[in-house]
Amino acid sequence: MTTVRALTAAECRKIDKPGFYRVADTLYLFVKKQTLRKSWVQRIVIDGKRRNIGLGSFDLVSISKAKDKALKNRIAVADGENPMIDKQRSNVPTFEIAARDMFTGLTFKNDKNRRAWIRQLEIHVFPKIGKMTVDKITGPDVLSIVKNLWKTKPATGKTIRQQVRQVLSYCQAHNYVAHNVAGEAIDGALPKNGIGTKNHRAIDYRDMPDAMKLIRDKVTSLPVRLCMQFIALTATRSNEARSARWSEIDFDSSTWIIPADRMKGKKEHRVPLSKSAMDVLEQAMPLRNPSDLIFPSAKQPHKPIVGSSISRTLQTIGLADKTTIHGFRSTFRT
């Protein structure tokens, strides 16, 4: 039987063709095809399957160090251990690192929501478990963060619990943790909180004609005035109306077709338009511009009017203590 001679360090340096080159028992020099970069790889059988374990870059790890690492792994396998699991454990991130890694891949409706998401963790979570590796975090650790908030600031407590659970689900998917300790396991330990349905202030339907007249007479900004009327007449959400586009209006059937990507429920929504709503659209015709927005901002015509401008207008004309813009939907339902 022919024995393949192991390579020396000098011979390894001269190799410039892609492939695996035997250096010692189970230890190989690997030359990558695309870049010709060299690294140490141990090819070893663990639990009946051949595995490749990376032992470092050729430029950073000496041949003697690579041999020592390979020998240590062979001894571990002979003792019934799995060096790959130990290697994975050494790569387990802290909660803060995992959260920030996950955060970079998340999508948000706007920058405000993006900043708020990470800021909540920076305030309530990172100071307590941010430096802990995620595999060391326990249910009681999560409860210690959430429990007080659950009573005093229920909405914040719920949000924090969801965020921690989300981060640990991310870690579970990457095999950093076996179980999500912020999941159902802690449900029974959390007291009932005061989170309920928030009722927006809504004007009495009998006062609606006077409110509409007030809007028509007192609101000086044409796009804001028309948008407020349109919201009240269609019972839609403020952001849906503010971002409405002419291309969404079917004038033949007097229907506003809101596409799924702009709906909270991510389903296309058809809104029948009354004669009054169609009259509002007719008044908005002079505002048409290349942006296709029905109610463009006066200062930035390529953008919709902002929600805060409507809230301020309600305050200015004296309706803020009676209703919110969202409250128009409640009035409509009555």
mmCIF file of C-alpha atoms in Angstrom:
data_model
loop_
_atom_site.group_PDB
_atom_site.id
_atom_site.type_symbol
_atom_site.label_atom_id
_atom_site.label_comp_id
_atom_site.label_asym_id
_atom_site.label_seq_id
_atom_site.Cartn_x
_atom_site.Cartn_y
_atom_site.Cartn_z
ATOM 1 C CA MET A 1 0.000 0.000 0.000
ATOM 2 C CA THR A 2 1.403 3.400 -1.027
ATOM 3 C CA THR A 3 1.650 6.034 1.704
ATOM 4 C CA VAL A 4 1.174 9.661 0.653
ATOM 5 C CA ARG A 5 3.942 11.804 2.139
ATOM 6 C CA ALA A 6 2.772 14.743 4.250
ATOM 7 C CA LEU A 7 3.760 18.213 3.107
ATOM 8 C CA THR A 8 6.124 20.586 4.851
ATOM 9 C CA ALA A 9 5.473 24.279 5.522
ATOM 10 C CA ALA A 10 7.857 25.283 2.719
ATOM 11 C CA GLU A 11 6.052 23.026 0.252
ATOM 12 C CA CYS A 12 2.675 24.433 1.335
ATOM 13 C CA ARG A 13 3.855 27.954 0.548
ATOM 14 C CA LYS A 14 4.753 26.964 -3.016
ATOM 15 C CA ILE A 15 1.373 25.399 -3.855
ATOM 16 C CA ASP A 16 -0.619 27.578 -6.262
ATOM 17 C CA LYS A 17 -3.289 25.227 -7.634
ATOM 18 C CA PRO A 18 -6.804 24.792 -6.154
ATOM 19 C CA GLY A 19 -7.549 21.669 -4.140
ATOM 20 C CA PHE A 20 -6.944 19.777 -0.887
ATOM 21 C CA TYR A 21 -3.374 18.805 0.027
ATOM 22 C CA ARG A 22 -2.615 16.383 2.859
ATOM 23 C CA VAL A 23 -0.344 17.831 5.544
ATOM 24 C CA ALA A 24 -0.819 15.381 8.434
ATOM 25 C CA ASP A 25 -3.323 12.822 9.674
ATOM 26 C CA THR A 26 -6.769 14.394 8.881
ATOM 27 C CA LEU A 27 -5.137 17.808 8.299
ATOM 28 C CA TYR A 28 -5.183 19.377 4.832
ATOM 29 C CA LEU A 29 -4.157 22.591 3.161
ATOM 30 C CA PHE A 30 -7.122 23.906 1.166
ATOM 31 C CA VAL A 31 -6.537 26.246 -1.775
ATOM 32 C CA LYS A 32 -9.713 28.013 -2.886
ATOM 33 C CA LYS A 33 -10.409 27.939 -6.610
ATOM 34 C CA GLN A 34 -11.594 31.513 -7.175
ATOM 35 C CA THR A 35 -9.025 33.379 -5.070
ATOM 36 C CA LEU A 36 -6.254 30.802 -4.468
ATOM 37 C CA ARG A 37 -6.410 31.736 -0.796
ATOM 38 C CA LYS A 38 -5.061 29.049 1.515
ATOM 39 C CA SER A 39 -6.521 27.749 4.753
ATOM 40 C CA TRP A 40 -6.200 24.753 7.064
ATOM 41 C CA VAL A 41 -9.053 22.235 6.982
ATOM 42 C CA GLN A 42 -9.441 19.099 9.043
ATOM 43 C CA ARG A 43 -11.334 16.287 7.310
ATOM 44 C CA ILE A 44 -12.523 13.988 10.045
ATOM 45 C CA VAL A 45 -15.299 11.429 10.598
ATOM 46 C CA ILE A 46 -17.727 12.377 13.389
ATOM 47 C CA ASP A 47 -20.704 10.160 14.219
ATOM 48 C CA GLY A 48 -20.161 8.202 11.019
ATOM 49 C CA LYS A 49 -20.107 11.256 8.739
ATOM 50 C CA ARG A 50 -17.141 12.992 7.159
ATOM 51 C CA ARG A 51 -16.920 16.589 8.350
ATOM 52 C CA ASN A 52 -14.730 19.516 7.377
ATOM 53 C CA ILE A 53 -13.563 21.720 10.246
ATOM 54 C CA GLY A 54 -11.875 25.011 9.417
ATOM 55 C CA LEU A 55 -8.726 25.599 11.480
ATOM 56 C CA GLY A 56 -7.769 29.051 10.244
ATOM 57 C CA SER A 57 -6.008 30.941 7.496
ATOM 58 C CA PHE A 58 -2.627 29.700 6.219
ATOM 59 C CA ASP A 59 -1.260 33.234 6.637
ATOM 60 C CA LEU A 60 -2.329 33.499 10.284
ATOM 61 C CA VAL A 61 -2.014 29.957 11.650
ATOM 62 C CA SER A 62 1.336 28.157 11.489
ATOM 63 C CA ILE A 63 1.578 24.549 10.350
ATOM 64 C CA SER A 64 2.543 23.417 13.855
ATOM 65 C CA LYS A 65 -0.455 25.235 15.361
ATOM 66 C CA ALA A 66 -2.771 23.678 12.780
ATOM 67 C CA LYS A 67 -1.382 20.224 13.624
ATOM 68 C CA ASP A 68 -1.974 20.856 17.335
ATOM 69 C CA LYS A 69 -5.597 21.858 16.660
ATOM 70 C CA ALA A 70 -6.164 18.787 14.491
ATOM 71 C CA LEU A 71 -4.687 16.482 17.148
ATOM 72 C CA LYS A 72 -6.875 18.034 19.836
ATOM 73 C CA ASN A 73 -9.971 17.423 17.708
ATOM 74 C CA ARG A 74 -8.977 13.800 16.994
ATOM 75 C CA ILE A 75 -8.596 13.146 20.722
ATOM 76 C CA ALA A 76 -11.994 14.753 21.384
ATOM 77 C CA VAL A 77 -13.685 12.549 18.770
ATOM 78 C CA ALA A 78 -11.977 9.453 20.216
ATOM 79 C CA ASP A 79 -13.465 10.415 23.605
ATOM 80 C CA GLY A 80 -16.958 10.608 22.099
ATOM 81 C CA GLU A 81 -17.091 14.408 21.909
ATOM 82 C CA ASN A 82 -18.053 16.575 18.948
ATOM 83 C CA PRO A 83 -15.522 19.377 18.363
ATOM 84 C CA MET A 84 -17.867 21.041 15.864
ATOM 85 C CA ILE A 85 -20.425 21.690 18.598
ATOM 86 C CA ASP A 86 -17.721 23.159 20.813
ATOM 87 C CA LYS A 87 -16.658 25.386 17.906
ATOM 88 C CA GLN A 88 -20.244 26.538 17.394
ATOM 89 C CA ARG A 89 -20.547 27.319 21.085
ATOM 90 C CA SER A 90 -17.467 29.496 20.944
ATOM 91 C CA ASN A 91 -19.209 31.519 18.228
ATOM 92 C CA VAL A 92 -22.401 32.136 20.227
ATOM 93 C CA PRO A 93 -23.033 35.906 20.247
ATOM 94 C CA THR A 94 -24.133 38.096 23.108
ATOM 95 C CA PHE A 95 -27.756 39.209 23.088
ATOM 96 C CA GLU A 96 -26.815 42.724 21.983
ATOM 97 C CA ILE A 97 -24.682 41.496 19.084
ATOM 98 C CA ALA A 98 -27.426 39.095 17.963
ATOM 99 C CA ALA A 99 -30.076 41.824 18.223
ATOM 100 C CA ARG A 100 -28.037 44.304 16.198
ATOM 101 C CA ASP A 101 -27.209 41.650 13.579
ATOM 102 C CA MET A 102 -30.901 40.824 13.204
ATOM 103 C CA PHE A 103 -31.812 44.516 13.205
ATOM 104 C CA THR A 104 -29.754 45.170 10.058
ATOM 105 C CA GLY A 105 -31.996 42.776 8.136
ATOM 106 C CA LEU A 106 -35.344 44.108 9.352
ATOM 107 C CA THR A 107 -37.611 46.367 7.316
ATOM 108 C CA PHE A 108 -39.681 49.167 8.806
ATOM 109 C CA LYS A 109 -42.402 51.499 7.567
ATOM 110 C CA ASN A 110 -40.239 54.525 8.278
ATOM 111 C CA ASP A 111 -37.035 55.702 9.976
ATOM 112 C CA LYS A 112 -38.927 56.678 13.115
ATOM 113 C CA ASN A 113 -40.057 53.081 13.658
ATOM 114 C CA ARG A 114 -36.549 51.808 12.870
ATOM 115 C CA ARG A 115 -34.964 54.070 15.487
ATOM 116 C CA ALA A 116 -37.649 53.248 18.050
ATOM 117 C CA TRP A 117 -37.137 49.483 17.663
ATOM 118 C CA ILE A 118 -33.460 49.476 18.607
ATOM 119 C CA ARG A 119 -33.856 52.310 21.126
ATOM 120 C CA GLN A 120 -36.329 50.253 23.179
ATOM 121 C CA LEU A 121 -33.744 47.487 23.507
ATOM 122 C CA GLU A 122 -30.995 49.963 24.355
ATOM 123 C CA ILE A 123 -33.085 51.374 27.201
ATOM 124 C CA HIS A 124 -34.751 48.296 28.679
ATOM 125 C CA VAL A 125 -32.830 45.175 27.608
ATOM 126 C CA PHE A 126 -29.157 45.713 26.746
ATOM 127 C CA PRO A 127 -28.246 47.073 30.213
ATOM 128 C CA LYS A 128 -29.495 43.819 31.788
ATOM 129 C CA ILE A 129 -28.758 40.961 29.366
ATOM 130 C CA GLY A 130 -26.949 42.643 26.485
ATOM 131 C CA LYS A 131 -23.527 41.263 27.482
ATOM 132 C CA MET A 132 -24.797 37.708 28.106
ATOM 133 C CA THR A 133 -24.308 35.091 25.387
ATOM 134 C CA VAL A 134 -27.751 34.089 24.173
ATOM 135 C CA ASP A 135 -27.327 30.447 25.189
ATOM 136 C CA LYS A 136 -26.955 31.542 28.833
ATOM 137 C CA ILE A 137 -30.167 33.606 28.967
ATOM 138 C CA THR A 138 -32.969 31.992 30.978
ATOM 139 C CA GLY A 139 -36.696 32.507 31.348
ATOM 140 C CA PRO A 140 -36.230 34.275 34.703
ATOM 141 C CA ASP A 141 -33.773 36.670 33.024
ATOM 142 C CA VAL A 142 -36.459 37.675 30.534
ATOM 143 C CA LEU A 143 -39.124 37.878 33.240
ATOM 144 C CA SER A 144 -36.955 40.212 35.320
ATOM 145 C CA ILE A 145 -37.001 42.672 32.414
ATOM 146 C CA VAL A 146 -40.612 42.322 31.351
ATOM 147 C CA LYS A 147 -42.519 41.807 34.597
ATOM 148 C CA ASN A 148 -42.350 45.342 36.025
ATOM 149 C CA LEU A 149 -43.050 46.935 32.653
ATOM 150 C CA TRP A 150 -45.950 44.527 32.204
ATOM 151 C CA LYS A 151 -47.675 46.189 35.165
ATOM 152 C CA THR A 152 -46.581 49.827 34.931
ATOM 153 C CA LYS A 153 -46.223 50.269 31.156
ATOM 154 C CA PRO A 154 -48.164 47.365 29.638
ATOM 155 C CA ALA A 155 -47.765 48.446 26.023
ATOM 156 C CA THR A 156 -43.993 48.802 26.445
ATOM 157 C CA GLY A 157 -43.818 45.507 28.324
ATOM 158 C CA LYS A 158 -45.607 43.717 25.517
ATOM 159 C CA THR A 159 -43.343 45.297 22.903
ATOM 160 C CA ILE A 160 -40.161 44.402 24.793
ATOM 161 C CA ARG A 161 -41.291 40.809 25.284
ATOM 162 C CA GLN A 162 -42.045 40.536 21.543
ATOM 163 C CA GLN A 163 -38.645 41.978 20.642
ATOM 164 C CA VAL A 164 -36.704 39.651 22.953
ATOM 165 C CA ARG A 165 -38.717 36.726 21.628
ATOM 166 C CA GLN A 166 -37.972 37.836 18.064
ATOM 167 C CA VAL A 167 -34.227 38.068 18.708
ATOM 168 C CA LEU A 168 -34.127 34.640 20.359
ATOM 169 C CA SER A 169 -36.112 33.149 17.453
ATOM 170 C CA TYR A 170 -33.398 34.526 15.183
ATOM 171 C CA CYS A 171 -30.787 32.860 17.413
ATOM 172 C CA GLN A 172 -32.737 29.602 17.374
ATOM 173 C CA ALA A 173 -32.727 29.639 13.566
ATOM 174 C CA HIS A 174 -28.925 30.036 13.649
ATOM 175 C CA ASN A 175 -28.518 27.171 16.162
ATOM 176 C CA TYR A 176 -27.237 29.469 18.907
ATOM 177 C CA VAL A 177 -30.026 28.367 21.255
ATOM 178 C CA ALA A 178 -32.115 25.207 21.394
ATOM 179 C CA HIS A 179 -35.248 26.816 22.859
ATOM 180 C CA ASN A 180 -36.766 30.273 22.947
ATOM 181 C CA VAL A 181 -36.960 31.137 26.647
ATOM 182 C CA ALA A 182 -39.063 34.222 25.872
ATOM 183 C CA GLY A 183 -41.763 32.106 24.248
ATOM 184 C CA GLU A 184 -44.788 30.306 25.631
ATOM 185 C CA ALA A 185 -42.792 29.005 28.590
ATOM 186 C CA ILE A 186 -43.111 32.347 30.406
ATOM 187 C CA ASP A 187 -46.758 33.062 29.541
ATOM 188 C CA GLY A 188 -48.063 31.716 32.830
ATOM 189 C CA ALA A 189 -45.631 33.803 34.858
ATOM 190 C CA LEU A 190 -46.787 37.103 33.366
ATOM 191 C CA PRO A 191 -49.703 38.831 35.115
ATOM 192 C CA LYS A 192 -52.641 40.102 33.148
ATOM 193 C CA ASN A 193 -51.869 43.610 32.018
ATOM 194 C CA GLY A 194 -53.984 46.602 31.200
ATOM 195 C CA ILE A 195 -53.592 46.437 27.464
ATOM 196 C CA GLY A 196 -56.915 46.821 25.789
ATOM 197 C CA THR A 197 -58.462 48.416 22.775
ATOM 198 C CA LYS A 198 -57.694 52.098 22.682
ATOM 199 C CA ASN A 199 -60.764 54.132 21.821
ATOM 200 C CA HIS A 200 -60.003 57.253 19.831
ATOM 201 C CA ARG A 201 -61.952 60.390 20.632
ATOM 202 C CA ALA A 202 -64.821 60.577 18.168
ATOM 203 C CA ILE A 203 -67.262 63.366 17.468
ATOM 204 C CA ASP A 204 -70.978 62.627 17.814
ATOM 205 C CA TYR A 205 -72.470 61.888 14.408
ATOM 206 C CA ARG A 206 -75.103 64.588 14.988
ATOM 207 C CA ASP A 207 -72.314 67.168 15.237
ATOM 208 C CA MET A 208 -70.558 65.974 12.094
ATOM 209 C CA PRO A 209 -72.199 68.482 9.692
ATOM 210 C CA ASP A 210 -70.980 71.383 11.849
ATOM 211 C CA ALA A 211 -67.499 69.846 12.042
ATOM 212 C CA MET A 212 -67.332 69.476 8.258
ATOM 213 C CA LYS A 213 -68.435 73.102 7.824
ATOM 214 C CA LEU A 214 -65.729 74.174 10.270
ATOM 215 C CA ILE A 215 -63.129 72.298 8.224
ATOM 216 C CA ARG A 216 -64.350 73.858 4.968
ATOM 217 C CA ASP A 217 -64.451 77.380 6.389
ATOM 218 C CA LYS A 218 -61.417 77.484 8.699
ATOM 219 C CA VAL A 219 -58.702 75.278 7.153
ATOM 220 C CA THR A 220 -56.646 77.483 4.856
ATOM 221 C CA SER A 221 -54.380 74.834 3.291
ATOM 222 C CA LEU A 222 -56.210 73.368 0.291
ATOM 223 C CA PRO A 223 -54.576 69.887 0.360
ATOM 224 C CA VAL A 224 -55.050 69.577 4.141
ATOM 225 C CA ARG A 225 -58.654 70.779 3.986
ATOM 226 C CA LEU A 226 -59.605 68.417 1.175
ATOM 227 C CA CYS A 227 -57.747 65.473 2.715
ATOM 228 C CA MET A 228 -59.541 65.920 6.044
ATOM 229 C CA GLN A 229 -62.892 65.954 4.265
ATOM 230 C CA PHE A 230 -61.916 62.903 2.218
ATOM 231 C CA ILE A 231 -60.951 60.961 5.356
ATOM 232 C CA ALA A 232 -64.270 61.793 7.007
ATOM 233 C CA LEU A 233 -66.288 60.891 3.895
ATOM 234 C CA THR A 234 -64.515 57.576 3.213
ATOM 235 C CA ALA A 235 -63.842 56.396 6.801
ATOM 236 C CA THR A 236 -60.295 55.431 5.839
ATOM 237 C CA ARG A 237 -57.074 55.712 7.803
ATOM 238 C CA SER A 238 -55.151 58.948 7.653
ATOM 239 C CA ASN A 239 -52.067 57.421 5.994
ATOM 240 C CA GLU A 240 -54.220 55.687 3.366
ATOM 241 C CA ALA A 241 -55.928 58.949 2.401
ATOM 242 C CA ARG A 242 -52.806 61.110 2.601
ATOM 243 C CA SER A 243 -50.993 58.766 0.202
ATOM 244 C CA ALA A 244 -53.966 58.349 -2.156
ATOM 245 C CA ARG A 245 -53.134 58.571 -5.855
ATOM 246 C CA TRP A 246 -55.159 59.557 -8.869
ATOM 247 C CA SER A 247 -54.310 56.251 -10.531
ATOM 248 C CA GLU A 248 -56.221 54.483 -7.726
ATOM 249 C CA ILE A 249 -59.500 56.247 -8.546
ATOM 250 C CA ASP A 250 -61.958 54.542 -10.893
ATOM 251 C CA PHE A 251 -64.078 57.501 -11.977
ATOM 252 C CA ASP A 252 -66.461 55.326 -14.015
ATOM 253 C CA SER A 253 -67.585 53.355 -10.967
ATOM 254 C CA SER A 254 -66.833 56.045 -8.348
ATOM 255 C CA THR A 255 -64.518 53.652 -6.530
ATOM 256 C CA TRP A 256 -61.198 54.154 -4.798
ATOM 257 C CA ILE A 257 -59.062 51.014 -5.141
ATOM 258 C CA ILE A 258 -56.354 50.999 -2.460
ATOM 259 C CA PRO A 259 -53.576 48.523 -3.381
ATOM 260 C CA ALA A 260 -52.590 45.807 -0.915
ATOM 261 C CA ASP A 261 -49.137 47.237 -0.237
ATOM 262 C CA ARG A 262 -50.692 50.372 1.239
ATOM 263 C CA MET A 263 -53.238 48.596 3.414
ATOM 264 C CA LYS A 264 -52.588 47.652 7.034
ATOM 265 C CA GLY A 265 -53.978 44.170 6.367
ATOM 266 C CA LYS A 266 -51.999 43.832 3.110
ATOM 267 C CA LYS A 267 -55.171 43.172 1.083
ATOM 268 C CA GLU A 268 -56.588 45.310 -1.712
ATOM 269 C CA HIS A 269 -59.463 47.447 -0.470
ATOM 270 C CA ARG A 270 -62.254 49.011 -2.559
ATOM 271 C CA VAL A 271 -63.937 52.109 -1.191
ATOM 272 C CA PRO A 272 -67.232 53.264 -2.775
ATOM 273 C CA LEU A 273 -67.125 57.034 -3.189
ATOM 274 C CA SER A 274 -70.185 59.129 -2.426
ATOM 275 C CA LYS A 275 -71.083 62.208 -4.458
ATOM 276 C CA SER A 276 -69.569 64.357 -1.693
ATOM 277 C CA ALA A 277 -66.303 62.398 -1.868
ATOM 278 C CA MET A 278 -66.248 62.764 -5.654
ATOM 279 C CA ASP A 279 -66.819 66.506 -5.228
ATOM 280 C CA VAL A 280 -63.731 66.642 -2.991
ATOM 281 C CA LEU A 281 -61.694 64.936 -5.721
ATOM 282 C CA GLU A 282 -62.955 67.442 -8.271
ATOM 283 C CA GLN A 283 -61.805 70.287 -6.012
ATOM 284 C CA ALA A 284 -58.398 68.584 -5.737
ATOM 285 C CA MET A 285 -57.868 68.551 -9.515
ATOM 286 C CA PRO A 286 -55.804 71.788 -9.473
ATOM 287 C CA LEU A 287 -53.309 70.029 -7.173
ATOM 288 C CA ARG A 288 -52.436 67.360 -9.748
ATOM 289 C CA ASN A 289 -48.728 67.007 -10.450
ATOM 290 C CA PRO A 290 -46.314 64.331 -11.754
ATOM 291 C CA SER A 291 -46.213 62.647 -8.324
ATOM 292 C CA ASP A 292 -49.787 61.335 -8.905
ATOM 293 C CA LEU A 293 -50.624 62.229 -5.289
ATOM 294 C CA ILE A 294 -54.142 63.544 -4.753
ATOM 295 C CA PHE A 295 -53.176 65.514 -1.644
ATOM 296 C CA PRO A 296 -49.537 66.580 -2.130
ATOM 297 C CA SER A 297 -47.668 68.649 0.414
ATOM 298 C CA ALA A 298 -47.700 72.363 -0.376
ATOM 299 C CA LYS A 299 -43.986 72.646 0.471
ATOM 300 C CA GLN A 300 -42.850 69.353 -1.081
ATOM 301 C CA PRO A 301 -45.313 68.504 -3.889
ATOM 302 C CA HIS A 302 -43.625 65.169 -4.581
ATOM 303 C CA LYS A 303 -44.532 63.996 -1.062
ATOM 304 C CA PRO A 304 -47.917 63.516 0.647
ATOM 305 C CA ILE A 305 -48.998 65.866 3.411
ATOM 306 C CA VAL A 306 -47.793 64.668 6.807
ATOM 307 C CA GLY A 307 -50.070 63.368 9.541
ATOM 308 C CA SER A 308 -48.895 65.959 12.037
ATOM 309 C CA SER A 309 -50.229 68.765 9.839
ATOM 310 C CA ILE A 310 -53.723 67.309 10.152
ATOM 311 C CA SER A 311 -53.377 66.900 13.920
ATOM 312 C CA ARG A 312 -52.214 70.508 14.258
ATOM 313 C CA THR A 313 -55.101 71.680 12.117
ATOM 314 C CA LEU A 314 -57.623 69.924 14.364
ATOM 315 C CA GLN A 315 -56.057 71.796 17.270
ATOM 316 C CA THR A 316 -56.139 75.116 15.434
ATOM 317 C CA ILE A 317 -59.827 74.945 14.524
ATOM 318 C CA GLY A 318 -60.875 73.713 17.962
ATOM 319 C CA LEU A 319 -61.777 70.100 17.185
ATOM 320 C CA ALA A 320 -58.842 68.366 18.896
ATOM 321 C CA ASP A 321 -60.669 68.037 22.225
ATOM 322 C CA LYS A 322 -63.647 66.415 20.489
ATOM 323 C CA THR A 323 -62.053 64.022 18.013
ATOM 324 C CA THR A 324 -58.864 62.692 16.485
ATOM 325 C CA ILE A 325 -58.580 62.248 12.750
ATOM 326 C CA HIS A 326 -58.847 58.503 13.363
ATOM 327 C CA GLY A 327 -61.989 59.187 15.379
ATOM 328 C CA PHE A 328 -63.787 60.125 12.148
ATOM 329 C CA ARG A 329 -63.876 56.394 11.361
ATOM 330 C CA SER A 330 -65.738 55.691 14.606
ATOM 331 C CA THR A 331 -68.209 58.467 13.831
ATOM 332 C CA PHE A 332 -68.736 57.016 10.362
ATOM 333 C CA ARG A 333 -69.571 53.576 11.816
ATOM 334 C CA THR A 334 -72.272 55.056 14.051
#
